[in-house]
XYZ file of C-alpha atoms in Angstrom:
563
model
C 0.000 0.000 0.000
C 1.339 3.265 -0.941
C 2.291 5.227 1.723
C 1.232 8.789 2.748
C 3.229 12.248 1.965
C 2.785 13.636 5.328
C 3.554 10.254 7.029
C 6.861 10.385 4.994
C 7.506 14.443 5.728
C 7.102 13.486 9.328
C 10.049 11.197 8.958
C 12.225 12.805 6.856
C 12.438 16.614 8.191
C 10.762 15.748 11.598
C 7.160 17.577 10.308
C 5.350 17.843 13.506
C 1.483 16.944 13.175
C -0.155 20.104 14.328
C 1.758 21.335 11.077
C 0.811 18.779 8.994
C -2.727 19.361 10.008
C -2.900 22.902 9.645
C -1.491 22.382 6.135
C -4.378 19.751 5.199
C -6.689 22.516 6.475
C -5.463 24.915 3.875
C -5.517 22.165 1.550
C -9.454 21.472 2.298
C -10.117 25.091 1.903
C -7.742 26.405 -1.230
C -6.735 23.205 -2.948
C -3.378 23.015 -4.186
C -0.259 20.557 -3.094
C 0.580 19.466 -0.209
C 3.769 19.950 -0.276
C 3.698 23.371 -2.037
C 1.944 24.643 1.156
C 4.446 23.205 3.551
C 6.955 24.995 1.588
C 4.938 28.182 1.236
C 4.575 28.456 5.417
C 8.609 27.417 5.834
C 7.483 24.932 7.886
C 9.915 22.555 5.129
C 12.075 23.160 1.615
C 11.622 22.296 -1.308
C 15.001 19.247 -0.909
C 12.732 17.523 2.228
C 9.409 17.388 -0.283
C 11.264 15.768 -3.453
C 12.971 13.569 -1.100
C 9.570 12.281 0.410
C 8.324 12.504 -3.140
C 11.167 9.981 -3.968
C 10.735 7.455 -1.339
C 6.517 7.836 -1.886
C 7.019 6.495 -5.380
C 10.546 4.995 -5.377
C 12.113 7.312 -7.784
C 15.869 8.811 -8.141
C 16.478 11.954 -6.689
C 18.928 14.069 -9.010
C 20.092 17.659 -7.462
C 21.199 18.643 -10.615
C 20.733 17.939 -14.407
C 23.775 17.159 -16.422
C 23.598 19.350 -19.657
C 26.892 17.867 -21.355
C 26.817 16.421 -24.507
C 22.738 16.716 -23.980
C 20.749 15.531 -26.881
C 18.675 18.386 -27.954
C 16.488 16.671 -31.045
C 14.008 17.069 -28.676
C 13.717 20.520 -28.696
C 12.190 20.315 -32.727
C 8.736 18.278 -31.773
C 8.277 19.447 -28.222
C 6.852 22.802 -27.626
C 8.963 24.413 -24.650
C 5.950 25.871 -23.253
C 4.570 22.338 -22.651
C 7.909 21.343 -20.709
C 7.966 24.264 -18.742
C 4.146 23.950 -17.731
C 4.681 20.380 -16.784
C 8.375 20.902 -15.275
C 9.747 17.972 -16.718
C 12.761 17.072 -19.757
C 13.668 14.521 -21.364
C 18.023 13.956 -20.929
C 20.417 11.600 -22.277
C 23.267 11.089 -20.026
C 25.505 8.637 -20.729
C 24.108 6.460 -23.431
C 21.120 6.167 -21.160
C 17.594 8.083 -21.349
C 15.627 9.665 -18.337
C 12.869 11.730 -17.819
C 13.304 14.303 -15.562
C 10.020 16.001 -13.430
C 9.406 18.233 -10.384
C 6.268 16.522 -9.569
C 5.569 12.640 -10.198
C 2.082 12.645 -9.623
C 1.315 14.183 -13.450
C 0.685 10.852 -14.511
C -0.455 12.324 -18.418
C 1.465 14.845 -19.533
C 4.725 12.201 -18.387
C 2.961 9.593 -20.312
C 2.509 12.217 -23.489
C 6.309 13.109 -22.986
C 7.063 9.308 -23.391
C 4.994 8.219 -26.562
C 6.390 11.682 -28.268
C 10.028 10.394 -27.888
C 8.756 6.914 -28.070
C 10.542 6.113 -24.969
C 8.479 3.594 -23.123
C 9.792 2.402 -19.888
C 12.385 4.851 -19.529
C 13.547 5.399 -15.964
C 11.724 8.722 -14.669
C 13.881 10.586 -12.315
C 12.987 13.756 -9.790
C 14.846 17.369 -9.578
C 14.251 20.651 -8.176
C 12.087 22.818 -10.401
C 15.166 25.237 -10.863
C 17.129 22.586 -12.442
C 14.837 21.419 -14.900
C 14.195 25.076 -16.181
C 17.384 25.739 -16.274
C 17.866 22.259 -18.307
C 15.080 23.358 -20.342
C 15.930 26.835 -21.119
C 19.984 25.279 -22.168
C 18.180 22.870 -24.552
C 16.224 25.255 -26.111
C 19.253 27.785 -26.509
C 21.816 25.684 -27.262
C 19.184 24.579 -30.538
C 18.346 27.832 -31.900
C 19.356 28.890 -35.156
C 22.276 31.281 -34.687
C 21.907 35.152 -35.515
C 24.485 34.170 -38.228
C 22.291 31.638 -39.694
C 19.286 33.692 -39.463
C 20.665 36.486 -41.745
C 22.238 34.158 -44.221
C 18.822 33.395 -44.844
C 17.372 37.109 -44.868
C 19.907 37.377 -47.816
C 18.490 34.832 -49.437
C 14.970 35.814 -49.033
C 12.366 38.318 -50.443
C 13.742 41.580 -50.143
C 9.899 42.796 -49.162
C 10.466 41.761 -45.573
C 6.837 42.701 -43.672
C 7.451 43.987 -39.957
C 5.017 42.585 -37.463
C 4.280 44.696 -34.166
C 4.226 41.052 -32.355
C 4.513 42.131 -28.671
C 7.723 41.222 -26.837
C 6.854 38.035 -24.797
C 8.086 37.499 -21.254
C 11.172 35.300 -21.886
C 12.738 35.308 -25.139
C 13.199 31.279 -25.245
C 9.156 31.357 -25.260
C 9.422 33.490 -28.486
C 8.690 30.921 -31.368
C 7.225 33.386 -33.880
C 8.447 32.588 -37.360
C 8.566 36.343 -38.377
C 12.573 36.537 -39.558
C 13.371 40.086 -38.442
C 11.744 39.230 -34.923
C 13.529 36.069 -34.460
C 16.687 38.090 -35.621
C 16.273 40.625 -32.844
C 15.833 38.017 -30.310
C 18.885 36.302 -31.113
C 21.229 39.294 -31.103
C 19.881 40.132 -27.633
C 20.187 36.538 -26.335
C 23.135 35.839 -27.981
C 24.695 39.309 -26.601
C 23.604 38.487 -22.999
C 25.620 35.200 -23.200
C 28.699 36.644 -24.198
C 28.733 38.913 -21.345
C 28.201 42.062 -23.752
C 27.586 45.633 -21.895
C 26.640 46.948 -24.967
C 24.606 46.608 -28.486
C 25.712 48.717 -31.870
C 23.640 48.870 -34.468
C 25.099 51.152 -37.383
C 24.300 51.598 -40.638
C 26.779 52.786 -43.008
C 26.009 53.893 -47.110
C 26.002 50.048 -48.263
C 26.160 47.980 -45.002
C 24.850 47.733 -41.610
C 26.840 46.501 -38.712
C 26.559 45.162 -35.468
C 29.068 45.262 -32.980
C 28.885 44.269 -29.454
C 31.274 45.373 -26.508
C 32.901 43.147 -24.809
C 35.088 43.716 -21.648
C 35.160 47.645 -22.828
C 36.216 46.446 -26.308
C 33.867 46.532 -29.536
C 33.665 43.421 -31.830
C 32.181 43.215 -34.996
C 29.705 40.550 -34.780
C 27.654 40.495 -37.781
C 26.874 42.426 -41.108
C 22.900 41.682 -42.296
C 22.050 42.592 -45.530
C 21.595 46.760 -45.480
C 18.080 46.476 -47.128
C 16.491 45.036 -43.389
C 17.958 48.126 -41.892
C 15.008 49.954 -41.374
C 12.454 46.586 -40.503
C 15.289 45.773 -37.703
C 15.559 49.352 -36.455
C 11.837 49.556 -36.459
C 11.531 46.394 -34.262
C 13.577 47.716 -31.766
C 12.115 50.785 -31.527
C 8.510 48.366 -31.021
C 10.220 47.010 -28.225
C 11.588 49.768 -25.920
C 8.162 51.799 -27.011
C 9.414 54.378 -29.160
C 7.640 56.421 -31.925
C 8.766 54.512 -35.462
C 7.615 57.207 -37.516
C 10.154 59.867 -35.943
C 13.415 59.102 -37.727
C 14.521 63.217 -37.478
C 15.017 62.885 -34.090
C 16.992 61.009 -31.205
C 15.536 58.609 -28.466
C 15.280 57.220 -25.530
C 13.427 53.856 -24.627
C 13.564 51.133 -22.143
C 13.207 47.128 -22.723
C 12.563 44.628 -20.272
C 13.073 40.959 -21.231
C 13.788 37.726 -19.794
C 16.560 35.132 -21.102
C 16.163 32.085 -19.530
C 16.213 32.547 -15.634
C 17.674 36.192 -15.763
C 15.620 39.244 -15.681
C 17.463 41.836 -18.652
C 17.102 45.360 -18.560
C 18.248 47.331 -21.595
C 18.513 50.945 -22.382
C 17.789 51.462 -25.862
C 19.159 55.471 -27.628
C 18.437 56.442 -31.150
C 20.078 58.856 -33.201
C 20.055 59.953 -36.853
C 22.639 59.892 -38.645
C 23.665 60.604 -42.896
C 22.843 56.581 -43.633
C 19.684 55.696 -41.161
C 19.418 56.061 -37.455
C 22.004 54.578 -35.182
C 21.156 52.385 -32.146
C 23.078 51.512 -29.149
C 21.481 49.398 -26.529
C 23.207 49.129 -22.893
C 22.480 45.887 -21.589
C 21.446 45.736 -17.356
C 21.821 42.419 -16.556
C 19.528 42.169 -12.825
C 20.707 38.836 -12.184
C 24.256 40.168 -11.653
C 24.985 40.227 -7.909
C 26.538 43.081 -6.272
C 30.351 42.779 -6.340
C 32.131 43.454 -2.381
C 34.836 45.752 -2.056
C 37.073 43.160 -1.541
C 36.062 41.819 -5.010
C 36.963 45.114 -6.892
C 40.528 44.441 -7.666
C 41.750 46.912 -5.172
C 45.352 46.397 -3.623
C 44.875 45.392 0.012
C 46.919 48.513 1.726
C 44.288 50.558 -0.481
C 41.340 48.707 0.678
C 42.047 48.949 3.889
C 42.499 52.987 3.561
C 39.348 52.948 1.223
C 36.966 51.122 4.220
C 38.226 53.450 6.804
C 37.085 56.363 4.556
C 33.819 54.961 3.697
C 33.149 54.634 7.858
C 33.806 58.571 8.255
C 30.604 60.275 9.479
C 31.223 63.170 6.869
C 32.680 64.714 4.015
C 32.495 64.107 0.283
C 34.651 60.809 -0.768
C 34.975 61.352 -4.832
C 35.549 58.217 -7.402
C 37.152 59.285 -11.083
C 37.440 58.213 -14.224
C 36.141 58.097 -18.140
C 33.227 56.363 -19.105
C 33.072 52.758 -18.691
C 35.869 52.608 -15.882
C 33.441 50.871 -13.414
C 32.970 54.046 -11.140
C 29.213 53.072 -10.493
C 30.215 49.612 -9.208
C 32.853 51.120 -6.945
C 30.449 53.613 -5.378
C 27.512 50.842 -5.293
C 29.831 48.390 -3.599
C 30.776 50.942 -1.089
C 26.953 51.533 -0.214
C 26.333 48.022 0.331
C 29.248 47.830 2.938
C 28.107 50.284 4.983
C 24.298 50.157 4.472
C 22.140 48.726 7.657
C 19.609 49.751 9.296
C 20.415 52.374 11.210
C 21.784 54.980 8.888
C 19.797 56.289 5.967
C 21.193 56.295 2.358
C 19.457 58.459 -0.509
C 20.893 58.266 -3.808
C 19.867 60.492 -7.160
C 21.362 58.837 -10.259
C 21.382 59.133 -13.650
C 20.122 56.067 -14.936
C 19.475 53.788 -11.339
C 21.548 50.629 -12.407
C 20.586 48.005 -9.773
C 17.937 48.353 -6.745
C 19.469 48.190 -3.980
C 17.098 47.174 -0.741
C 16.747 49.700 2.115
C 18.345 52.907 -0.167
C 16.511 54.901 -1.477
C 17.062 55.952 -5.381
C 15.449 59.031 -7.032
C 16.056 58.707 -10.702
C 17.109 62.109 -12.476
C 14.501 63.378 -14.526
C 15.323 66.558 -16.671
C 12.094 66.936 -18.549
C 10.123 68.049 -15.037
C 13.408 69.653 -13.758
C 14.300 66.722 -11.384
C 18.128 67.458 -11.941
C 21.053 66.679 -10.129
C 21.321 69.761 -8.177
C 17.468 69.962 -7.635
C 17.101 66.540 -6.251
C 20.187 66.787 -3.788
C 18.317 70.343 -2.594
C 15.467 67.851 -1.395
C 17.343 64.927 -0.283
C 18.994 67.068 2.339
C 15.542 67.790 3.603
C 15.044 63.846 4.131
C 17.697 63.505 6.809
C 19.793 61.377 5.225
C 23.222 60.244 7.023
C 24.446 59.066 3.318
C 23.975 60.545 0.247
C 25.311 59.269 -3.455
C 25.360 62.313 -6.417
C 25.155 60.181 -9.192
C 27.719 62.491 -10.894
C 28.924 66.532 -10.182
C 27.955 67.851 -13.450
C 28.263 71.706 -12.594
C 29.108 74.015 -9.771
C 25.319 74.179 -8.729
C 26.034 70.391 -7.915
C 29.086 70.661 -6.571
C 28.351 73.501 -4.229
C 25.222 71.590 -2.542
C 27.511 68.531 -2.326
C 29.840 70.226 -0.296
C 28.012 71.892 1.882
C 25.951 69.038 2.523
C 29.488 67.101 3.830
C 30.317 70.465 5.500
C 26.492 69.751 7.556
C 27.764 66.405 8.312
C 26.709 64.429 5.917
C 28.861 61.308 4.231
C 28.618 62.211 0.059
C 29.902 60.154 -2.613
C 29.504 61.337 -6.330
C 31.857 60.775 -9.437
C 33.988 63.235 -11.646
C 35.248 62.252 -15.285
C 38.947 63.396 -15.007
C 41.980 61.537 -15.630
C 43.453 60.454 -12.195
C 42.738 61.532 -8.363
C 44.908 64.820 -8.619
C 43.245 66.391 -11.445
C 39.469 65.992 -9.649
C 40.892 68.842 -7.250
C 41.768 71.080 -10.140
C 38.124 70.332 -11.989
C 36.356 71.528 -9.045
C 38.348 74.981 -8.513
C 38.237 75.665 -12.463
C 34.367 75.167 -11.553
C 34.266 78.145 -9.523
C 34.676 75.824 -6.265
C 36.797 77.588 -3.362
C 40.080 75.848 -2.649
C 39.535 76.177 1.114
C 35.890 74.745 0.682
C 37.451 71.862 -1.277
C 39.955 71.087 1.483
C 37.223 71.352 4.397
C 35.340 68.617 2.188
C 36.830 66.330 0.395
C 38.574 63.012 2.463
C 38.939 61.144 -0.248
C 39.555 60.593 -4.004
C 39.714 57.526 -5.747
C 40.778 57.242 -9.357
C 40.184 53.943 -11.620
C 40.288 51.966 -14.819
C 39.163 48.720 -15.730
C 41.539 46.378 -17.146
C 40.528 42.725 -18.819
C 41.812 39.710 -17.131
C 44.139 36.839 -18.926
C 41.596 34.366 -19.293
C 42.303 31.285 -17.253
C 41.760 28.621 -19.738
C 44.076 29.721 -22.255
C 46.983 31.852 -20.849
C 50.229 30.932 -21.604
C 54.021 32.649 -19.853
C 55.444 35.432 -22.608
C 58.676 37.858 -22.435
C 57.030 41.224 -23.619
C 58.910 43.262 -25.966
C 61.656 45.447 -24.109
C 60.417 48.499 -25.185
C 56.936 47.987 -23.431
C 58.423 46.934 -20.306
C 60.521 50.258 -19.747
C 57.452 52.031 -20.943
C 55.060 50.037 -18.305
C 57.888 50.892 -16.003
C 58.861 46.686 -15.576
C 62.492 46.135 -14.696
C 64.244 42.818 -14.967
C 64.870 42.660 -11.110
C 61.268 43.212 -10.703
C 60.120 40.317 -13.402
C 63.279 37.654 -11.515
C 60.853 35.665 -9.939
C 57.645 36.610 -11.568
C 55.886 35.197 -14.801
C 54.100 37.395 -17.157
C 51.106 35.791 -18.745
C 48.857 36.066 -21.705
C 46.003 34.716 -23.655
C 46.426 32.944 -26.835
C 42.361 32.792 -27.264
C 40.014 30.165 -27.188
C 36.479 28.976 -27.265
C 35.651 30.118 -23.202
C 36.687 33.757 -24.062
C 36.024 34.057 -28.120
C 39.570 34.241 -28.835
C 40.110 37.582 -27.417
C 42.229 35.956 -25.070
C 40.674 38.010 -22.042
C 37.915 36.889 -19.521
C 36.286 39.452 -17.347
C 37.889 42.635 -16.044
C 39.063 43.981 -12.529
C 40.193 47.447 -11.026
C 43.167 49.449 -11.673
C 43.254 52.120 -8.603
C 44.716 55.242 -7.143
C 43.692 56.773 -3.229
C 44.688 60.123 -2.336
C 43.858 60.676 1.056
C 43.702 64.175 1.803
C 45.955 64.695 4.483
C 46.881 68.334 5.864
C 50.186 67.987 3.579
C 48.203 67.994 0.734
C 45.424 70.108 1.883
C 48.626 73.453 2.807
C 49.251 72.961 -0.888
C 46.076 72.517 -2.603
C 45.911 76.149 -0.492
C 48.670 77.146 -2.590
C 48.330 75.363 -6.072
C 45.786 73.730 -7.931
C 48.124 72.304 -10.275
C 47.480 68.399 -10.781
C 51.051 67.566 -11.405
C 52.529 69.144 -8.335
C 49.663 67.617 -5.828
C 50.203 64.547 -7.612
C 53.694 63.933 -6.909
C 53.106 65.433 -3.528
C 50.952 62.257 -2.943
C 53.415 59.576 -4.488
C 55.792 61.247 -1.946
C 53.714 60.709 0.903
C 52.683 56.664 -0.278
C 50.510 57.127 -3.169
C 50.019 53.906 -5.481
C 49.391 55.181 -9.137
C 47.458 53.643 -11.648
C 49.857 52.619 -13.139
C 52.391 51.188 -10.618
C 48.749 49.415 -9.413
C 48.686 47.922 -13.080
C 52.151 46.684 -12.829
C 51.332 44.724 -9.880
C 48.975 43.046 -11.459
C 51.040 42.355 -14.727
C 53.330 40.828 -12.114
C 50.830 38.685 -10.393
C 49.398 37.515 -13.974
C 46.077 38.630 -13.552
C 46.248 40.828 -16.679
C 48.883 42.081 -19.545
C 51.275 44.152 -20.393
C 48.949 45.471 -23.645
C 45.933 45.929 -21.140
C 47.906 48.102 -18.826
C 49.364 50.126 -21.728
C 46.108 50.914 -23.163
C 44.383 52.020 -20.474
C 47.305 54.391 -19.125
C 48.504 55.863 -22.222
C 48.415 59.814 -21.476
């Protein structure tokens, strides 16, 4: 006889009965499964209840589903919106089939699933709902036409290519529509979220449009469609992140929000018109990205430690620098997270809000009903905020709130594009800022880059040329004991040869050395070798460390240093 659920839950994770009975209460009123509920109220997880499940009907228990060398045939007769209804998959593992399912007790659909592969008596085995969707969503991937295939046959087709205002469907796997130009646009997003792109270009050009995607701060060229779709693919996007199609004259701004797989995708989509079409770049947000630590950042340990006693200080304005794209955000975000609990309160206005963070609160900018920068930081200092995050000091509006703000006791941090830690003190006294009200506020500037890391799988010991050694500043007593590395490319990184990026970075630590001079001077070069002098670790001397410790290269170092 076939025993119980709740007799087995009370065996397996200890259920007590007056939770077993308040569960088959529920049950009685709302319907549902019993073992959903249990999970629902905490009283067990979701491990205990496919356990049970597997001693109940004497089935395998899998934690996880192995994905290599899968067979995906499959995934051309069975609708993924059946699997993922059901929660089951069929896998081949080892010469051997299996069915996979989150809950044994859907007796059909499992029987369906084995007369469409023709698999009867297969041995059916049970896994967590997480790793059958992620099985699933692999499978379905992994089988897709290509966005290289897809345009090869655009070229081939009927140059009259109709554009259908389909509406974007929650997860881009679900898409099947056979509409070319939609499937297209769904494969250069999916395909750019897998390689890790931060950004989308879409340019046309008098007799070709490209697409490029950056990667790791580089662009690639990815693929070249045929220049007469130009204006269907364009238009599609534009569908998508709810922008007017029939304005080509002017630029703008729209938002899309997809799903790929298990990973919620925000993207940032920008128009602008150019001689040859209208030129789109779409910054890709990728939610499912967890917050990097400070400790994860790349920084040198004697500047970490310097870095987290700043970020403790009750006031003053703490200042990260640097171009575009040098990873400022994720410094400053980090930072929050380290020192946000509950008892202080952190208000941020941004320019866009990148990731949510939970208990801060974010005020996006908003030009277009005056919300600006200098506006919003008037009202945050009305909230009584202990924190406060400028997005970025635009003007001297800005910068004059920020400051007195830290001179009211209040912690700021806010970002300046300038080249390196000493030139942020001569940007804000060419903004009209005075030099004593920039030594009463500033603690703290940090200056960074973002250099891409050797990829592991591939790298390989090298003697760099002699010339770019003296000009990284790399001495042979320095390299004695020390490999240098590269990447020779391979399948895991593209062939770039890179995987990833990390931190280059300089602290200067106002000190009352350099606060007498910055009295005196506001030239960068003279308050910057006043800091080396008193400990400073450059940029670049940061980068040769890491050259020596073979995290990145020579090349990388070079490139992102030249003056």
């Amino acid at each position: 006889m076939e025993r119980l659920i709740g007799e087995i839950l009370k065996e397996v994770c200890s259920l007590s009965e007056d939770v077993l009975d308040q569960a088959l209460i529920i049950q009685e009123d709302k319907g549902g499964s019993i073992g959903e509920i249990l999970i629902q109220k905490g009283a067990i997880t979701e491990a205990d209840f496919l356990k049970a499940l597997g001693i109940q009907f004497g089935l395998p228990l899998w934690s996880a589903i192995p994905t290599e060398g899968m067979d995906l045939g499959f995934t051309e007769h069975i609708p993924i919106q059946f699997l993922k209804k059901y929660r089951m998959v069929p896998v081949t593992t080892a010469g051997r089939a299996y069915i996979a399912v989150n809950d044994p007790t859907l007796f059909q659909p499992l029987d369906d699933l084995r007369l469409i592969q023709g698999w009867d008596g297969v041995q059916t085995v049970i896994a967590p709902r997480s790793a059958i969707l992620s099985a699933i969503n692999y499978a379905y991937d992994m089988s897709r036409d290509s966005a290289e295939q897809v345009i090869q046959d655009m070229r081939d087709e009927d140059k009259d290519l109709i554009l259908s205002a389909v509406e974007q469907t929650g997860d881009l796997l679900d898409d099947t529509s056979d509409a070319p130009i939609i499937k297209l646009v769904n494969l250069i997003l999916s395909q750019a979220v897998k390689a890790r792109a931060s950004d989308i270009h879409i340019e046309p050009y008098q007799n070709r449009l490209k697409i490029r995607y950056r990667l790791d701060g580089i662009l690639y060229e990815m693929f070249t469609p045929p220049k007469h779709i130009q204006s269907t693919l364009i238009s599609r996007i534009k569908i998508m992140a709810g922008m007017n199609i029939a304005e080509k004259r002017l630029p703008q701004d729209g938002r899309i929000e997809i799903k790929i797989g298990d990973r919620d995708v925000d993207i940032r989509a920008s128009t602008i018109p150019i001689a040859f079409g209208e030129r789109v770049v779409l910054r890709i947000l990728d939610k499912s990205n967890v917050l990097l630590g400070l400790s994860d950042l790349g920084m040198p340990e004697d500047g970490l430690r310097r870095f987290h006693e700043l970020i403790k200080s009750s006031h003053g304005i703490i200042l990260v620098t640097g171009p575009t794209g040098s990873g400022k955000t994720t410094t400053l975000y980090s930072a929050l997270s380290t020192i946000n609990n509950p008892d202080i309160n952190i208000i941020t206005i941004e320019d866009p809000i990148e990731y949510q963070i939970d208990g801060i609160g974010q005020i996006q900018v908003n030009p277009k009903i005056n919300l600006t920068f200098a506006n919003g930081l008037r009202s945050i200092v009305r909230q009584d905020p202990d924190v406060i995050l400028v997005g970025e000091i635009r003007d001297l509006e800005t910068a004059e709130i920020a400051i007195q703000s830290a001179l009211t006791g209040h912690l700021v941090f806010s970002t300046l594009h300038t080249n390196d830690s000493a030139s942020a003190v001569t940007r804000l006294i060419d903004m009209g800022i005075e030099p004593f009200l920039v030594t009463s506020s500033v603690i703290g500037i940090l200056a960074q880059r973002l250099v891409r890391q050797v990829c592991d799988e591939c790298r390989e010991p090298c003697v760099p040329d002699e010339e770019s050694l003296n000009n990284i500043g790399i001495t042979s007593e320095m390299r004695s004991d020390k490999e240098i590395y590269r990447g020779t490319g391979c399948k895991v990184c593209l062939n770039t040869g890179y995987q990833g990026r990390t931190g280059m970075f300089e602290l200067m630590i106002m000190d009352d050395t350099i606060r007498n001079l910055i009295l005196k001077t506001s030239d960068s070069n003279t308050i910057k070798r006043e800091a080396v002098n008193q400990g400073m670790i450059t940029l670049r001397q940061d980068g040769v460390m890491k050259v020596l410790d073979g995290v990145t290269s020579v090349e990388e170092v070079l490139r992102v240093t030249q003056k």
